[in-house]
PDB file of C-alpha atoms in Angstrom:
ATOM      1  CA  MET C   1      -4.140  79.043  94.907  1.00  0.00           C
ATOM      2  CA  LEU C   2      -2.981  75.496  93.592  1.00  0.00           C
ATOM      3  CA  ASP C   3      -1.945  72.972  96.549  1.00  0.00           C
ATOM      4  CA  THR C   4       1.705  72.284  95.887  1.00  0.00           C
ATOM      5  CA  SER C   5       0.940  68.905  93.888  1.00  0.00           C
ATOM      6  CA  ALA C   6      -1.498  70.517  91.702  1.00  0.00           C
ATOM      7  CA  ARG C   7       0.883  73.589  91.324  1.00  0.00           C
ATOM      8  CA  LEU C   8       4.249  70.947  90.394  1.00  0.00           C
ATOM      9  CA  LEU C   9       1.960  69.500  87.488  1.00  0.00           C
ATOM     10  CA  ARG C  10       0.647  72.750  86.303  1.00  0.00           C
ATOM     11  CA  LEU C  11       4.324  74.109  86.659  1.00  0.00           C
ATOM     12  CA  LEU C  12       5.495  71.280  84.570  1.00  0.00           C
ATOM     13  CA  SER C  13       2.874  71.897  81.874  1.00  0.00           C
ATOM     14  CA  LEU C  14       3.882  75.402  81.272  1.00  0.00           C
ATOM     15  CA  LEU C  15       8.034  74.222  81.191  1.00  0.00           C
ATOM     16  CA  GLN C  16       7.105  71.677  78.328  1.00  0.00           C
ATOM     17  CA  THR C  17       5.859  73.832  76.036  1.00  0.00           C
ATOM     18  CA  PRO C  18       8.828  75.394  73.511  1.00  0.00           C
ATOM     19  CA  ARG C  19       9.964  78.539  75.369  1.00  0.00           C
ATOM     20  CA  ALA C  20      11.592  79.932  78.044  1.00  0.00           C
ATOM     21  CA  TRP C  21       9.718  81.079  80.770  1.00  0.00           C
ATOM     22  CA  PRO C  22      11.135  84.209  83.366  1.00  0.00           C
ATOM     23  CA  GLY C  23      10.214  83.258  87.181  1.00  0.00           C
ATOM     24  CA  SER C  24       8.160  86.472  87.282  1.00  0.00           C
ATOM     25  CA  GLU C  25       6.008  85.195  84.456  1.00  0.00           C
ATOM     26  CA  LEU C  26       5.479  81.728  86.126  1.00  0.00           C
ATOM     27  CA  ALA C  27       4.785  83.254  89.585  1.00  0.00           C
ATOM     28  CA  GLU C  28       2.231  85.371  87.801  1.00  0.00           C
ATOM     29  CA  ARG C  29       0.658  82.262  86.042  1.00  0.00           C
ATOM     30  CA  LEU C  30       0.544  80.385  89.164  1.00  0.00           C
ATOM     31  CA  GLY C  31      -0.430  83.358  91.841  1.00  0.00           C
ATOM     32  CA  VAL C  32       2.718  82.228  93.878  1.00  0.00           C
ATOM     33  CA  SER C  33       5.409  84.230  94.777  1.00  0.00           C
ATOM     34  CA  GLY C  34       9.039  83.773  92.960  1.00  0.00           C
ATOM     35  CA  ARG C  35      10.657  82.107  95.729  1.00  0.00           C
ATOM     36  CA  THR C  36       7.993  79.544  95.284  1.00  0.00           C
ATOM     37  CA  ILE C  37       8.555  79.398  91.808  1.00  0.00           C
ATOM     38  CA  ARG C  38      12.226  78.780  92.903  1.00  0.00           C
ATOM     39  CA  ASN C  39      11.588  76.228  95.546  1.00  0.00           C
ATOM     40  CA  ASP C  40       9.471  74.309  92.761  1.00  0.00           C
ATOM     41  CA  ILE C  41      11.991  74.136  90.205  1.00  0.00           C
ATOM     42  CA  ASP C  42      14.164  72.490  92.970  1.00  0.00           C
ATOM     43  CA  ARG C  43      11.557  69.596  93.299  1.00  0.00           C
ATOM     44  CA  LEU C  44      11.242  68.871  89.600  1.00  0.00           C
ATOM     45  CA  ARG C  45      14.983  68.565  89.416  1.00  0.00           C
ATOM     46  CA  GLU C  46      14.902  66.312  92.483  1.00  0.00           C
ATOM     47  CA  LEU C  47      12.401  64.125  90.344  1.00  0.00           C
ATOM     48  CA  GLY C  48      14.695  63.657  87.481  1.00  0.00           C
ATOM     49  CA  TYR C  49      13.446  66.874  85.095  1.00  0.00           C
ATOM     50  CA  PRO C  50      16.190  68.742  83.755  1.00  0.00           C
ATOM     51  CA  VAL C  51      14.948  72.477  84.284  1.00  0.00           C
ATOM     52  CA  ASP C  52      17.666  74.632  82.607  1.00  0.00           C
ATOM     53  CA  ALA C  53      18.091  78.514  83.670  1.00  0.00           C
ATOM     54  CA  THR C  54      19.402  81.175  81.655  1.00  0.00           C
ATOM     55  CA  ARG C  55      19.865  84.852  82.534  1.00  0.00           C
ATOM     56  CA  GLY C  56      19.419  88.026  80.530  1.00  0.00           C
ATOM     57  CA  THR C  57      16.263  89.563  79.126  1.00  0.00           C
ATOM     58  CA  THR C  58      15.444  86.620  77.287  1.00  0.00           C
ATOM     59  CA  GLY C  59      16.801  83.892  79.652  1.00  0.00           C
ATOM     60  CA  GLY C  60      14.259  82.168  81.706  1.00  0.00           C
ATOM     61  CA  TYR C  61      13.343  78.626  82.947  1.00  0.00           C
ATOM     62  CA  ARG C  62      12.680  75.647  80.412  1.00  0.00           C
ATOM     63  CA  LEU C  63      12.710  72.246  80.301  1.00  0.00           C
ATOM     64  CA  GLY C  64      15.822  70.627  79.080  1.00  0.00           C
ATOM     65  CA  ALA C  65      16.741  66.989  77.484  1.00  0.00           C
ATOM     66  CA  GLY C  66      17.955  64.381  80.502  1.00  0.00           C
ATOM     67  CA  ALA C  67      18.991  61.295  80.670  1.00  0.00           C
ATOM     68  CA  ALA C  68      15.778  59.694  80.236  1.00  0.00           C
ATOM     69  CA  MET C  69      12.315  60.401  78.544  1.00  0.00           C
ATOM     70  CA  PRO C  70      10.538  62.328  81.485  1.00  0.00           C
ATOM     71  CA  PRO C  71       6.584  61.997  81.630  1.00  0.00           C
ATOM     72  CA  LEU C  72       4.998  64.063  79.488  1.00  0.00           C
ATOM     73  CA  LEU C  73       1.586  66.374  80.245  1.00  0.00           C
ATOM     74  CA  LEU C  74      -0.732  66.696  76.893  1.00  0.00           C
ATOM     75  CA  ASP C  75      -4.145  68.306  77.443  1.00  0.00           C
ATOM     76  CA  ASP C  76      -6.966  66.798  75.594  1.00  0.00           C
ATOM     77  CA  GLU C  77      -6.591  67.750  71.591  1.00  0.00           C
ATOM     78  CA  GLU C  78      -2.377  67.196  71.964  1.00  0.00           C
ATOM     79  CA  ALA C  79      -3.539  63.204  73.340  1.00  0.00           C
ATOM     80  CA  VAL C  80      -6.075  62.518  70.704  1.00  0.00           C
ATOM     81  CA  ALA C  81      -3.516  63.895  68.277  1.00  0.00           C
ATOM     82  CA  VAL C  82      -0.809  61.800  69.455  1.00  0.00           C
ATOM     83  CA  THR C  83      -2.863  58.418  69.778  1.00  0.00           C
ATOM     84  CA  ILE C  84      -4.147  58.992  66.151  1.00  0.00           C
ATOM     85  CA  ALA C  85      -0.470  59.624  64.816  1.00  0.00           C
ATOM     86  CA  LEU C  86       0.421  56.435  66.911  1.00  0.00           C
ATOM     87  CA  ARG C  87      -1.815  54.408  65.604  1.00  0.00           C
ATOM     88  CA  ILE C  88      -1.169  55.380  61.858  1.00  0.00           C
ATOM     89  CA  ALA C  89       2.363  54.710  62.667  1.00  0.00           C
ATOM     90  CA  ALA C  90       1.631  50.982  63.849  1.00  0.00           C
ATOM     91  CA  GLN C  91      -0.138  50.606  60.246  1.00  0.00           C
ATOM     92  CA  GLY C  92       3.573  50.085  59.484  1.00  0.00           C
ATOM     93  CA  ALA C  93       3.947  53.532  57.256  1.00  0.00           C
ATOM     94  CA  VAL C  94       8.058  52.964  58.054  1.00  0.00           C
ATOM     95  CA  PRO C  95       9.103  49.262  58.282  1.00  0.00           C
ATOM     96  CA  GLY C  96      10.410  48.460  62.016  1.00  0.00           C
ATOM     97  CA  THR C  97       8.494  51.107  64.533  1.00  0.00           C
ATOM     98  CA  ALA C  98       5.433  49.298  63.822  1.00  0.00           C
ATOM     99  CA  GLU C  99       5.434  46.732  67.231  1.00  0.00           C
ATOM    100  CA  THR C 100       7.339  50.382  68.936  1.00  0.00           C
ATOM    101  CA  SER C 101       4.282  52.319  67.817  1.00  0.00           C
ATOM    102  CA  LEU C 102       1.694  49.403  69.273  1.00  0.00           C
ATOM    103  CA  GLN C 103       3.380  49.785  73.033  1.00  0.00           C
ATOM    104  CA  ALA C 104       3.158  53.283  72.965  1.00  0.00           C
ATOM    105  CA  LEU C 105      -0.180  53.219  71.730  1.00  0.00           C
ATOM    106  CA  ALA C 106      -1.191  50.813  74.478  1.00  0.00           C
ATOM    107  CA  LYS C 107       0.739  53.173  76.932  1.00  0.00           C
ATOM    108  CA  VAL C 108      -1.226  56.331  75.745  1.00  0.00           C
ATOM    109  CA  GLU C 109      -4.575  54.368  75.516  1.00  0.00           C
ATOM    110  CA  GLN C 110      -4.470  53.099  78.917  1.00  0.00           C
ATOM    111  CA  VAL C 111      -4.743  56.416  80.477  1.00  0.00           C
ATOM    112  CA  LEU C 112      -6.265  58.524  78.228  1.00  0.00           C
ATOM    113  CA  PRO C 113      -9.469  59.755  80.232  1.00  0.00           C
ATOM    114  CA  SER C 114     -12.643  57.937  79.423  1.00  0.00           C
ATOM    115  CA  ARG C 115     -13.988  60.859  77.410  1.00  0.00           C
ATOM    116  CA  LEU C 116     -11.085  61.164  75.078  1.00  0.00           C
ATOM    117  CA  ARG C 117     -10.903  57.334  74.702  1.00  0.00           C
ATOM    118  CA  ARG C 118     -14.549  57.713  73.831  1.00  0.00           C
ATOM    119  CA  ARG C 119     -13.324  60.430  70.940  1.00  0.00           C
ATOM    120  CA  VAL C 120     -10.492  58.065  69.842  1.00  0.00           C
ATOM    121  CA  ARG C 121     -12.540  54.704  69.452  1.00  0.00           C
ATOM    122  CA  THR C 122     -15.307  56.753  67.679  1.00  0.00           C
ATOM    123  CA  LEU C 123     -12.193  57.773  65.154  1.00  0.00           C
ATOM    124  CA  GLN C 124     -11.382  54.613  64.745  1.00  0.00           C
ATOM    125  CA  ALA C 125     -14.525  52.816  64.509  1.00  0.00           C
ATOM    126  CA  TYR C 126     -16.081  55.091  62.001  1.00  0.00           C
ATOM    127  CA  THR C 127     -12.935  56.201  59.228  1.00  0.00           C
ATOM    128  CA  VAL C 128     -11.705  53.863  56.923  1.00  0.00           C
ATOM    129  CA  ALA C 129      -8.723  54.032  54.944  1.00  0.00           C
ATOM    130  CA  VAL C 130      -8.665  52.933  51.648  1.00  0.00           C
ATOM    131  CA  PRO C 131      -6.012  50.729  50.449  1.00  0.00           C
ATOM    132  CA  ALA C 132      -3.241  52.196  48.521  1.00  0.00           C
ATOM    133  CA  ASP C 133      -3.836  51.392  44.288  1.00  0.00           C
ATOM    134  CA  ARG C 134      -0.296  49.848  44.573  1.00  0.00           C
ATOM    135  CA  PRO C 135       1.971  48.802  47.708  1.00  0.00           C
ATOM    136  CA  ALA C 136       4.563  51.262  49.320  1.00  0.00           C
ATOM    137  CA  PRO C 137       8.474  50.619  48.826  1.00  0.00           C
ATOM    138  CA  ALA C 138       9.710  49.095  52.008  1.00  0.00           C
ATOM    139  CA  VAL C 139      11.608  51.624  53.619  1.00  0.00           C
ATOM    140  CA  SER C 140      14.189  50.708  56.123  1.00  0.00           C
ATOM    141  CA  ALA C 141      13.790  52.882  59.486  1.00  0.00           C
ATOM    142  CA  ASP C 142      17.529  52.426  60.008  1.00  0.00           C
ATOM    143  CA  VAL C 143      18.191  53.807  56.594  1.00  0.00           C
ATOM    144  CA  LEU C 144      16.089  56.945  56.955  1.00  0.00           C
ATOM    145  CA  THR C 145      17.410  57.493  60.685  1.00  0.00           C
ATOM    146  CA  THR C 146      20.960  57.763  58.981  1.00  0.00           C
ATOM    147  CA  LEU C 147      20.122  60.175  56.446  1.00  0.00           C
ATOM    148  CA  VAL C 148      18.525  62.195  58.748  1.00  0.00           C
ATOM    149  CA  SER C 149      21.278  62.139  61.031  1.00  0.00           C
ATOM    150  CA  ALA C 150      23.514  62.530  57.736  1.00  0.00           C
ATOM    151  CA  CYS C 151      21.197  66.108  57.397  1.00  0.00           C
ATOM    152  CA  ARG C 152      21.038  67.310  60.808  1.00  0.00           C
ATOM    153  CA  ASP C 153      25.101  66.826  61.326  1.00  0.00           C
ATOM    154  CA  GLN C 154      26.066  68.005  57.845  1.00  0.00           C
ATOM    155  CA  GLU C 155      28.306  65.415  57.206  1.00  0.00           C
ATOM    156  CA  ARG C 156      28.943  64.185  53.458  1.00  0.00           C
ATOM    157  CA  LEU C 157      26.914  60.574  52.402  1.00  0.00           C
ATOM    158  CA  ARG C 158      28.027  57.962  50.428  1.00  0.00           C
ATOM    159  CA  PHE C 159      25.296  55.413  49.106  1.00  0.00           C
ATOM    160  CA  ASP C 160      24.601  53.079  46.177  1.00  0.00           C
ATOM    161  CA  TYR C 161      21.726  53.977  44.395  1.00  0.00           C
ATOM    162  CA  LEU C 162      19.127  52.342  41.733  1.00  0.00           C
ATOM    163  CA  ASP C 163      17.738  54.678  39.342  1.00  0.00           C
ATOM    164  CA  HIS C 164      13.882  53.929  38.043  1.00  0.00           C
ATOM    165  CA  ALA C 165      15.711  51.504  34.953  1.00  0.00           C
ATOM    166  CA  GLY C 166      17.162  49.591  37.576  1.00  0.00           C
ATOM    167  CA  GLN C 167      20.667  50.718  36.825  1.00  0.00           C
ATOM    168  CA  PRO C 168      23.574  50.742  39.671  1.00  0.00           C
ATOM    169  CA  SER C 169      25.366  53.909  40.611  1.00  0.00           C
ATOM    170  CA  ARG C 170      27.439  55.327  43.771  1.00  0.00           C
ATOM    171  CA  ARG C 171      26.982  58.659  44.782  1.00  0.00           C
ATOM    172  CA  ILE C 172      28.164  61.030  47.484  1.00  0.00           C
ATOM    173  CA  VAL C 173      26.024  63.839  48.394  1.00  0.00           C
ATOM    174  CA  GLU C 174      25.673  66.834  50.643  1.00  0.00           C
ATOM    175  CA  PRO C 175      21.738  65.492  52.144  1.00  0.00           C
ATOM    176  CA  TYR C 176      19.399  68.615  52.795  1.00  0.00           C
ATOM    177  CA  ARG C 177      15.728  66.865  53.710  1.00  0.00           C
ATOM    178  CA  ALA C 178      13.992  63.559  54.083  1.00  0.00           C
ATOM    179  CA  VAL C 179      10.749  64.159  51.925  1.00  0.00           C
ATOM    180  CA  ASN C 180       7.562  62.180  53.112  1.00  0.00           C
ATOM    181  CA  TRP C 181       5.370  62.131  49.834  1.00  0.00           C
ATOM    182  CA  GLY C 182       2.297  59.719  50.555  1.00  0.00           C
ATOM    183  CA  GLN C 183       3.671  56.542  51.004  1.00  0.00           C
ATOM    184  CA  ARG C 184       7.370  57.479  49.567  1.00  0.00           C
ATOM    185  CA  TRP C 185      10.444  59.005  50.942  1.00  0.00           C
ATOM    186  CA  TYR C 186      12.828  61.235  48.958  1.00  0.00           C
ATOM    187  CA  LEU C 187      16.317  62.452  49.333  1.00  0.00           C
ATOM    188  CA  VAL C 188      16.811  65.983  49.054  1.00  0.00           C
ATOM    189  CA  ALA C 189      20.994  66.504  48.596  1.00  0.00           C
ATOM    190  CA  TRP C 190      23.583  68.166  46.495  1.00  0.00           C
ATOM    191  CA  ASP C 191      24.969  65.161  44.074  1.00  0.00           C
ATOM    192  CA  VAL C 192      28.958  66.550  44.419  1.00  0.00           C
ATOM    193  CA  GLU C 193      30.214  64.778  40.814  1.00  0.00           C
ATOM    194  CA  ARG C 194      26.871  65.976  39.514  1.00  0.00           C
ATOM    195  CA  GLU C 195      27.317  69.435  40.692  1.00  0.00           C
ATOM    196  CA  ASP C 196      23.610  69.996  40.719  1.00  0.00           C
ATOM    197  CA  TRP C 197      20.673  69.327  43.460  1.00  0.00           C
ATOM    198  CA  ARG C 198      19.161  65.928  43.024  1.00  0.00           C
ATOM    199  CA  THR C 199      16.159  63.799  44.351  1.00  0.00           C
ATOM    200  CA  PHE C 200      16.567  60.071  45.594  1.00  0.00           C
ATOM    201  CA  ARG C 201      14.293  57.665  45.994  1.00  0.00           C
ATOM    202  CA  VAL C 202      14.849  56.342  49.832  1.00  0.00           C
ATOM    203  CA  ASP C 203      13.807  52.714  49.326  1.00  0.00           C
ATOM    204  CA  ARG C 204      16.565  52.449  46.543  1.00  0.00           C
ATOM    205  CA  ILE C 205      19.516  53.852  48.996  1.00  0.00           C
ATOM    206  CA  ARG C 206      21.837  51.719  50.395  1.00  0.00           C
ATOM    207  CA  PRO C 207      24.495  53.939  52.847  1.00  0.00           C
ATOM    208  CA  ARG C 208      27.841  53.123  52.606  1.00  0.00           C
ATOM    209  CA  MET C 209      29.572  53.991  56.318  1.00  0.00           C
ATOM    210  CA  PRO C 210      31.368  56.095  57.675  1.00  0.00           C
ATOM    211  CA  ASN C 211      29.866  59.237  56.420  1.00  0.00           C
ATOM    212  CA  GLY C 212      32.540  61.799  55.019  1.00  0.00           C
ATOM    213  CA  PRO C 213      33.560  65.037  56.304  1.00  0.00           C
ATOM    214  CA  ARG C 214      31.232  67.816  57.318  1.00  0.00           C
ATOM    215  CA  PHE C 215      30.261  70.607  54.588  1.00  0.00           C
ATOM    216  CA  ALA C 216      29.295  74.196  54.614  1.00  0.00           C
ATOM    217  CA  PRO C 217      25.302  73.906  54.159  1.00  0.00           C
ATOM    218  CA  ARG C 218      23.845  75.562  50.443  1.00  0.00           C
ATOM    219  CA  GLU C 219      20.823  77.588  49.838  1.00  0.00           C
ATOM    220  CA  PRO C 220      18.099  75.021  49.480  1.00  0.00           C
ATOM    221  CA  PRO C 221      16.953  74.334  45.664  1.00  0.00           C
ATOM    222  CA  GLY C 222      13.344  76.766  45.023  1.00  0.00           C
ATOM    223  CA  GLY C 223      12.939  77.732  48.405  1.00  0.00           C
ATOM    224  CA  ASP C 224       9.562  75.410  49.100  1.00  0.00           C
ATOM    225  CA  ILE C 225      11.525  72.299  49.291  1.00  0.00           C
ATOM    226  CA  ALA C 226       8.110  70.208  49.306  1.00  0.00           C
ATOM    227  CA  ALA C 227       6.892  71.925  46.338  1.00  0.00           C
ATOM    228  CA  TYR C 228      10.329  71.087  44.222  1.00  0.00           C
ATOM    229  CA  VAL C 229      10.218  67.583  45.392  1.00  0.00           C
ATOM    230  CA  SER C 230       6.472  67.071  43.779  1.00  0.00           C
ATOM    231  CA  ARG C 231       7.762  69.248  40.620  1.00  0.00           C
ATOM    232  CA  ARG C 232      10.690  66.706  39.789  1.00  0.00           C
ATOM    233  CA  VAL C 233       8.848  63.585  41.084  1.00  0.00           C
ATOM    234  CA  SER C 234       5.766  64.191  38.969  1.00  0.00           C
ATOM    235  CA  GLY C 235       7.805  65.314  35.928  1.00  0.00           C
ATOM    236  CA  ALA C 236      10.000  62.063  36.332  1.00  0.00           C
ATOM    237  CA  ALA C 237       7.395  59.993  35.690  1.00  0.00           C
ATOM    238  CA  TRP C 238       5.373  61.900  32.996  1.00  0.00           C
ATOM    239  CA  ARG C 239       5.268  59.908  29.751  1.00  0.00           C
ATOM    240  CA  TYR C 240       4.061  63.232  28.033  1.00  0.00           C
ATOM    241  CA  HIS C 241       5.834  66.563  28.366  1.00  0.00           C
ATOM    242  CA  ALA C 242       4.152  70.379  27.313  1.00  0.00           C
ATOM    243  CA  ARG C 243       5.101  73.962  27.300  1.00  0.00           C
ATOM    244  CA  VAL C 244       1.554  75.583  26.816  1.00  0.00           C
ATOM    245  CA  THR C 245       1.368  79.381  25.858  1.00  0.00           C
ATOM    246  CA  VAL C 246      -1.909  80.403  28.040  1.00  0.00           C
ATOM    247  CA  HIS C 247      -3.302  83.962  27.420  1.00  0.00           C
ATOM    248  CA  ALA C 248      -3.610  85.155  31.016  1.00  0.00           C
ATOM    249  CA  PRO C 249      -1.633  86.534  33.597  1.00  0.00           C
ATOM    250  CA  ALA C 250       0.822  84.240  35.636  1.00  0.00           C
ATOM    251  CA  ALA C 251      -0.739  84.611  38.811  1.00  0.00           C
ATOM    252  CA  ALA C 252      -4.074  83.803  37.577  1.00  0.00           C
ATOM    253  CA  VAL C 253      -2.503  80.478  36.332  1.00  0.00           C
ATOM    254  CA  VAL C 254      -0.670  79.929  39.269  1.00  0.00           C
ATOM    255  CA  GLU C 255      -3.864  79.850  41.289  1.00  0.00           C
ATOM    256  CA  GLN C 256      -5.071  76.946  39.267  1.00  0.00           C
ATOM    257  CA  ILE C 257      -2.267  74.758  39.116  1.00  0.00           C
ATOM    258  CA  ASN C 258      -0.950  72.327  42.060  1.00  0.00           C
ATOM    259  CA  PRO C 259       3.196  72.502  42.047  1.00  0.00           C
ATOM    260  CA  ALA C 260       2.708  68.810  41.540  1.00  0.00           C
ATOM    261  CA  VAL C 261       1.505  69.063  38.359  1.00  0.00           C
ATOM    262  CA  GLY C 262       3.254  71.881  36.457  1.00  0.00           C
ATOM    263  CA  THR C 263       5.242  74.962  36.801  1.00  0.00           C
ATOM    264  CA  VAL C 264       4.459  78.904  35.309  1.00  0.00           C
ATOM    265  CA  GLU C 265       6.614  81.049  33.823  1.00  0.00           C
ATOM    266  CA  ALA C 266       5.508  84.862  32.782  1.00  0.00           C
ATOM    267  CA  ILE C 267       6.075  86.084  29.882  1.00  0.00           C
ATOM    268  CA  ASP C 268       4.833  89.395  30.097  1.00  0.00           C
ATOM    269  CA  ALA C 269       1.885  90.786  31.914  1.00  0.00           C
ATOM    270  CA  ASP C 270      -0.933  88.837  30.108  1.00  0.00           C
ATOM    271  CA  THR C 271       0.956  85.745  28.944  1.00  0.00           C
ATOM    272  CA  CYS C 272       3.078  82.818  30.638  1.00  0.00           C
ATOM    273  CA  VAL C 273       4.148  79.249  29.997  1.00  0.00           C
ATOM    274  CA  LEU C 274       2.612  76.265  31.771  1.00  0.00           C
ATOM    275  CA  VAL C 275       5.031  73.763  31.998  1.00  0.00           C
ATOM    276  CA  THR C 276       3.123  70.499  32.600  1.00  0.00           C
ATOM    277  CA  GLY C 277       2.603  66.697  31.733  1.00  0.00           C
ATOM    278  CA  ALA C 278       0.785  63.572  31.972  1.00  0.00           C
ATOM    279  CA  ASP C 279       0.936  60.091  31.636  1.00  0.00           C
ATOM    280  CA  THR C 280      -1.540  60.258  28.732  1.00  0.00           C
ATOM    281  CA  VAL C 281      -2.510  62.955  26.316  1.00  0.00           C
ATOM    282  CA  GLU C 282      -6.104  62.738  27.415  1.00  0.00           C
ATOM    283  CA  THR C 283      -5.165  63.752  30.701  1.00  0.00           C
ATOM    284  CA  LEU C 284      -3.201  66.877  29.951  1.00  0.00           C
ATOM    285  CA  ALA C 285      -6.074  67.982  27.591  1.00  0.00           C
ATOM    286  CA  LEU C 286      -8.393  67.562  30.339  1.00  0.00           C
ATOM    287  CA  HIS C 287      -6.367  69.700  33.046  1.00  0.00           C
ATOM    288  CA  LEU C 288      -5.746  72.338  29.767  1.00  0.00           C
ATOM    289  CA  GLY C 289      -9.336  72.400  29.391  1.00  0.00           C
ATOM    290  CA  MET C 290     -10.064  73.173  32.853  1.00  0.00           C
ATOM    291  CA  LEU C 291      -7.719  76.067  32.657  1.00  0.00           C
ATOM    292  CA  ASP C 292     -10.837  78.089  31.356  1.00  0.00           C
ATOM    293  CA  PHE C 293      -8.410  80.591  29.686  1.00  0.00           C
ATOM    294  CA  ASP C 294      -6.944  80.638  25.616  1.00  0.00           C
ATOM    295  CA  PHE C 295      -3.546  78.520  25.391  1.00  0.00           C
ATOM    296  CA  GLU C 296      -2.020  77.258  22.702  1.00  0.00           C
ATOM    297  CA  VAL C 297       0.110  74.199  22.338  1.00  0.00           C
ATOM    298  CA  THR C 298       2.577  73.240  19.704  1.00  0.00           C
ATOM    299  CA  GLU C 299       3.907  69.882  21.108  1.00  0.00           C
ATOM    300  CA  PRO C 300       3.752  67.025  21.880  1.00  0.00           C
ATOM    301  CA  ALA C 301       2.408  65.883  18.845  1.00  0.00           C
ATOM    302  CA  GLU C 302       0.287  63.527  20.438  1.00  0.00           C
ATOM    303  CA  LEU C 303      -1.320  66.669  22.344  1.00  0.00           C
ATOM    304  CA  VAL C 304      -1.810  68.519  19.383  1.00  0.00           C
ATOM    305  CA  SER C 305      -3.552  65.600  17.431  1.00  0.00           C
ATOM    306  CA  HIS C 306      -5.649  64.797  20.209  1.00  0.00           C
ATOM    307  CA  LEU C 307      -6.925  68.577  20.852  1.00  0.00           C
ATOM    308  CA  ARG C 308      -7.629  68.635  17.367  1.00  0.00           C
ATOM    309  CA  ARG C 309      -9.988  65.694  17.455  1.00  0.00           C
ATOM    310  CA  LEU C 310     -11.607  67.122  20.814  1.00  0.00           C
ATOM    311  CA  ALA C 311     -11.776  70.391  18.962  1.00  0.00           C
ATOM    312  CA  ASP C 312     -14.182  68.493  15.818  1.00  0.00           C
ATOM    313  CA  ARG C 313     -15.939  66.508  18.447  1.00  0.00           C
ATOM    314  CA  TYR C 314     -17.415  69.536  20.585  1.00  0.00           C
ATOM    315  CA  GLY C 315     -17.843  71.288  17.262  1.00  0.00           C
ATOM    316  CA  ARG C 316     -20.511  68.452  15.988  1.00  0.00           C
ATOM    317  CA  ALA C 317     -21.658  68.292  19.679  1.00  0.00           C
ATOM    318  CA  THR C 318     -23.185  71.761  19.597  1.00  0.00           C
ATOM    319  CA  PRO C 319     -25.892  73.168  17.623  1.00  0.00           C
ATOM    320  CA  PRO C 320     -24.940  76.009  15.057  1.00  0.00           C
ATOM    321  CA  VAL C 321     -25.324  79.316  16.518  1.00  0.00           C
ATOM    322  CA  ARG C 322     -28.508  81.286  14.079  1.00  0.00           C
TER     323      ARG C 322
END
C-alpha cells in the first residue's frame, strides 16, 4: 500500500485524465478502501483541487476547473511532448505568445528529471528547422482568441476583410472553426450575406465588436474540415486548373491524391474525373504522369500543348520497337 503522500499524488494523476472515476475503481487501483478514497478526495479539496462528484451509473470523481490552474502531474512522454510544444510556440508561431511560452518552458525544464532533460536537450541540439520560403503572415493572438471564442459560443462575427487582391469588404459570418495549415491560420465560416461557406485568412481579418446574436450551428462543409480548407486554399492559389478524365476506378485514384492537390469524382466503375491544378503546366504534367493510369485532358490549352510536346520528346528518347 502506498503511503498517504504518494497515494494522493497517484490519485491526483488518475483524476487528471479526462474521464470520471467510480470510487470503487479508484480504491481497487490504489489498493485501499472506499472510505480512504473519500478521505483522500476531501484532502485534495482542502488543498484547492476542485474534485467534482456525480452520481449514477456513469458518475464518479473527476477533476474540475477551479479559480486557478492546479499543478499538473505528467508522465515522461507527456512532459517531453509539452516541452517540445512550448519550444515551438516560443519561436513565435503566433505573435504575442512567444514570451509567455518561454516563461512556461523555463518552469517545465526546471523541474524535469535529469533523464528527461537530457532527452529534450538532445532533441534541441540535433534537430534543425528549415526556415520557411517566405515569412509567415503575422496573426494576432487577440484576433485568434476572438475568432475561436465566437466559434465556441456560436455567435455571429462582424469583421473587415482584405481579399488576395487587397480589396476591402465587410463580412457577417457564422464562424465554425479556425484551421492551422503550415504557417497560416484560416477561419471557416458561413457567410450570411453570400449564403455559402467561405474560408478567410486570419491575418486579413479585423474584427468589429461586439459580436452579433447566437446562431444554430450548420452541418460543416465536406465532413472533413481540414480537407475542405486544403482544397479551397490550394484551388484559390492555382494559376492553371484542369478536369482530367482518368481511366481507372475512383478509389484507386483517391489513394494517390492528397486532398490539397485535387478531388476525384466517379463517372462509372472504371472511370473518374480528377479536378486539379498547379502554378505551372509543367507541374501539372508531372503529377499526371505519376498517376500511372491512362488519362485524357482537353483543357487548359497550355497543358494540352505541353503534354503533346512531352509525348514527342519521350517518343524520340526511346528506340523503336523491332
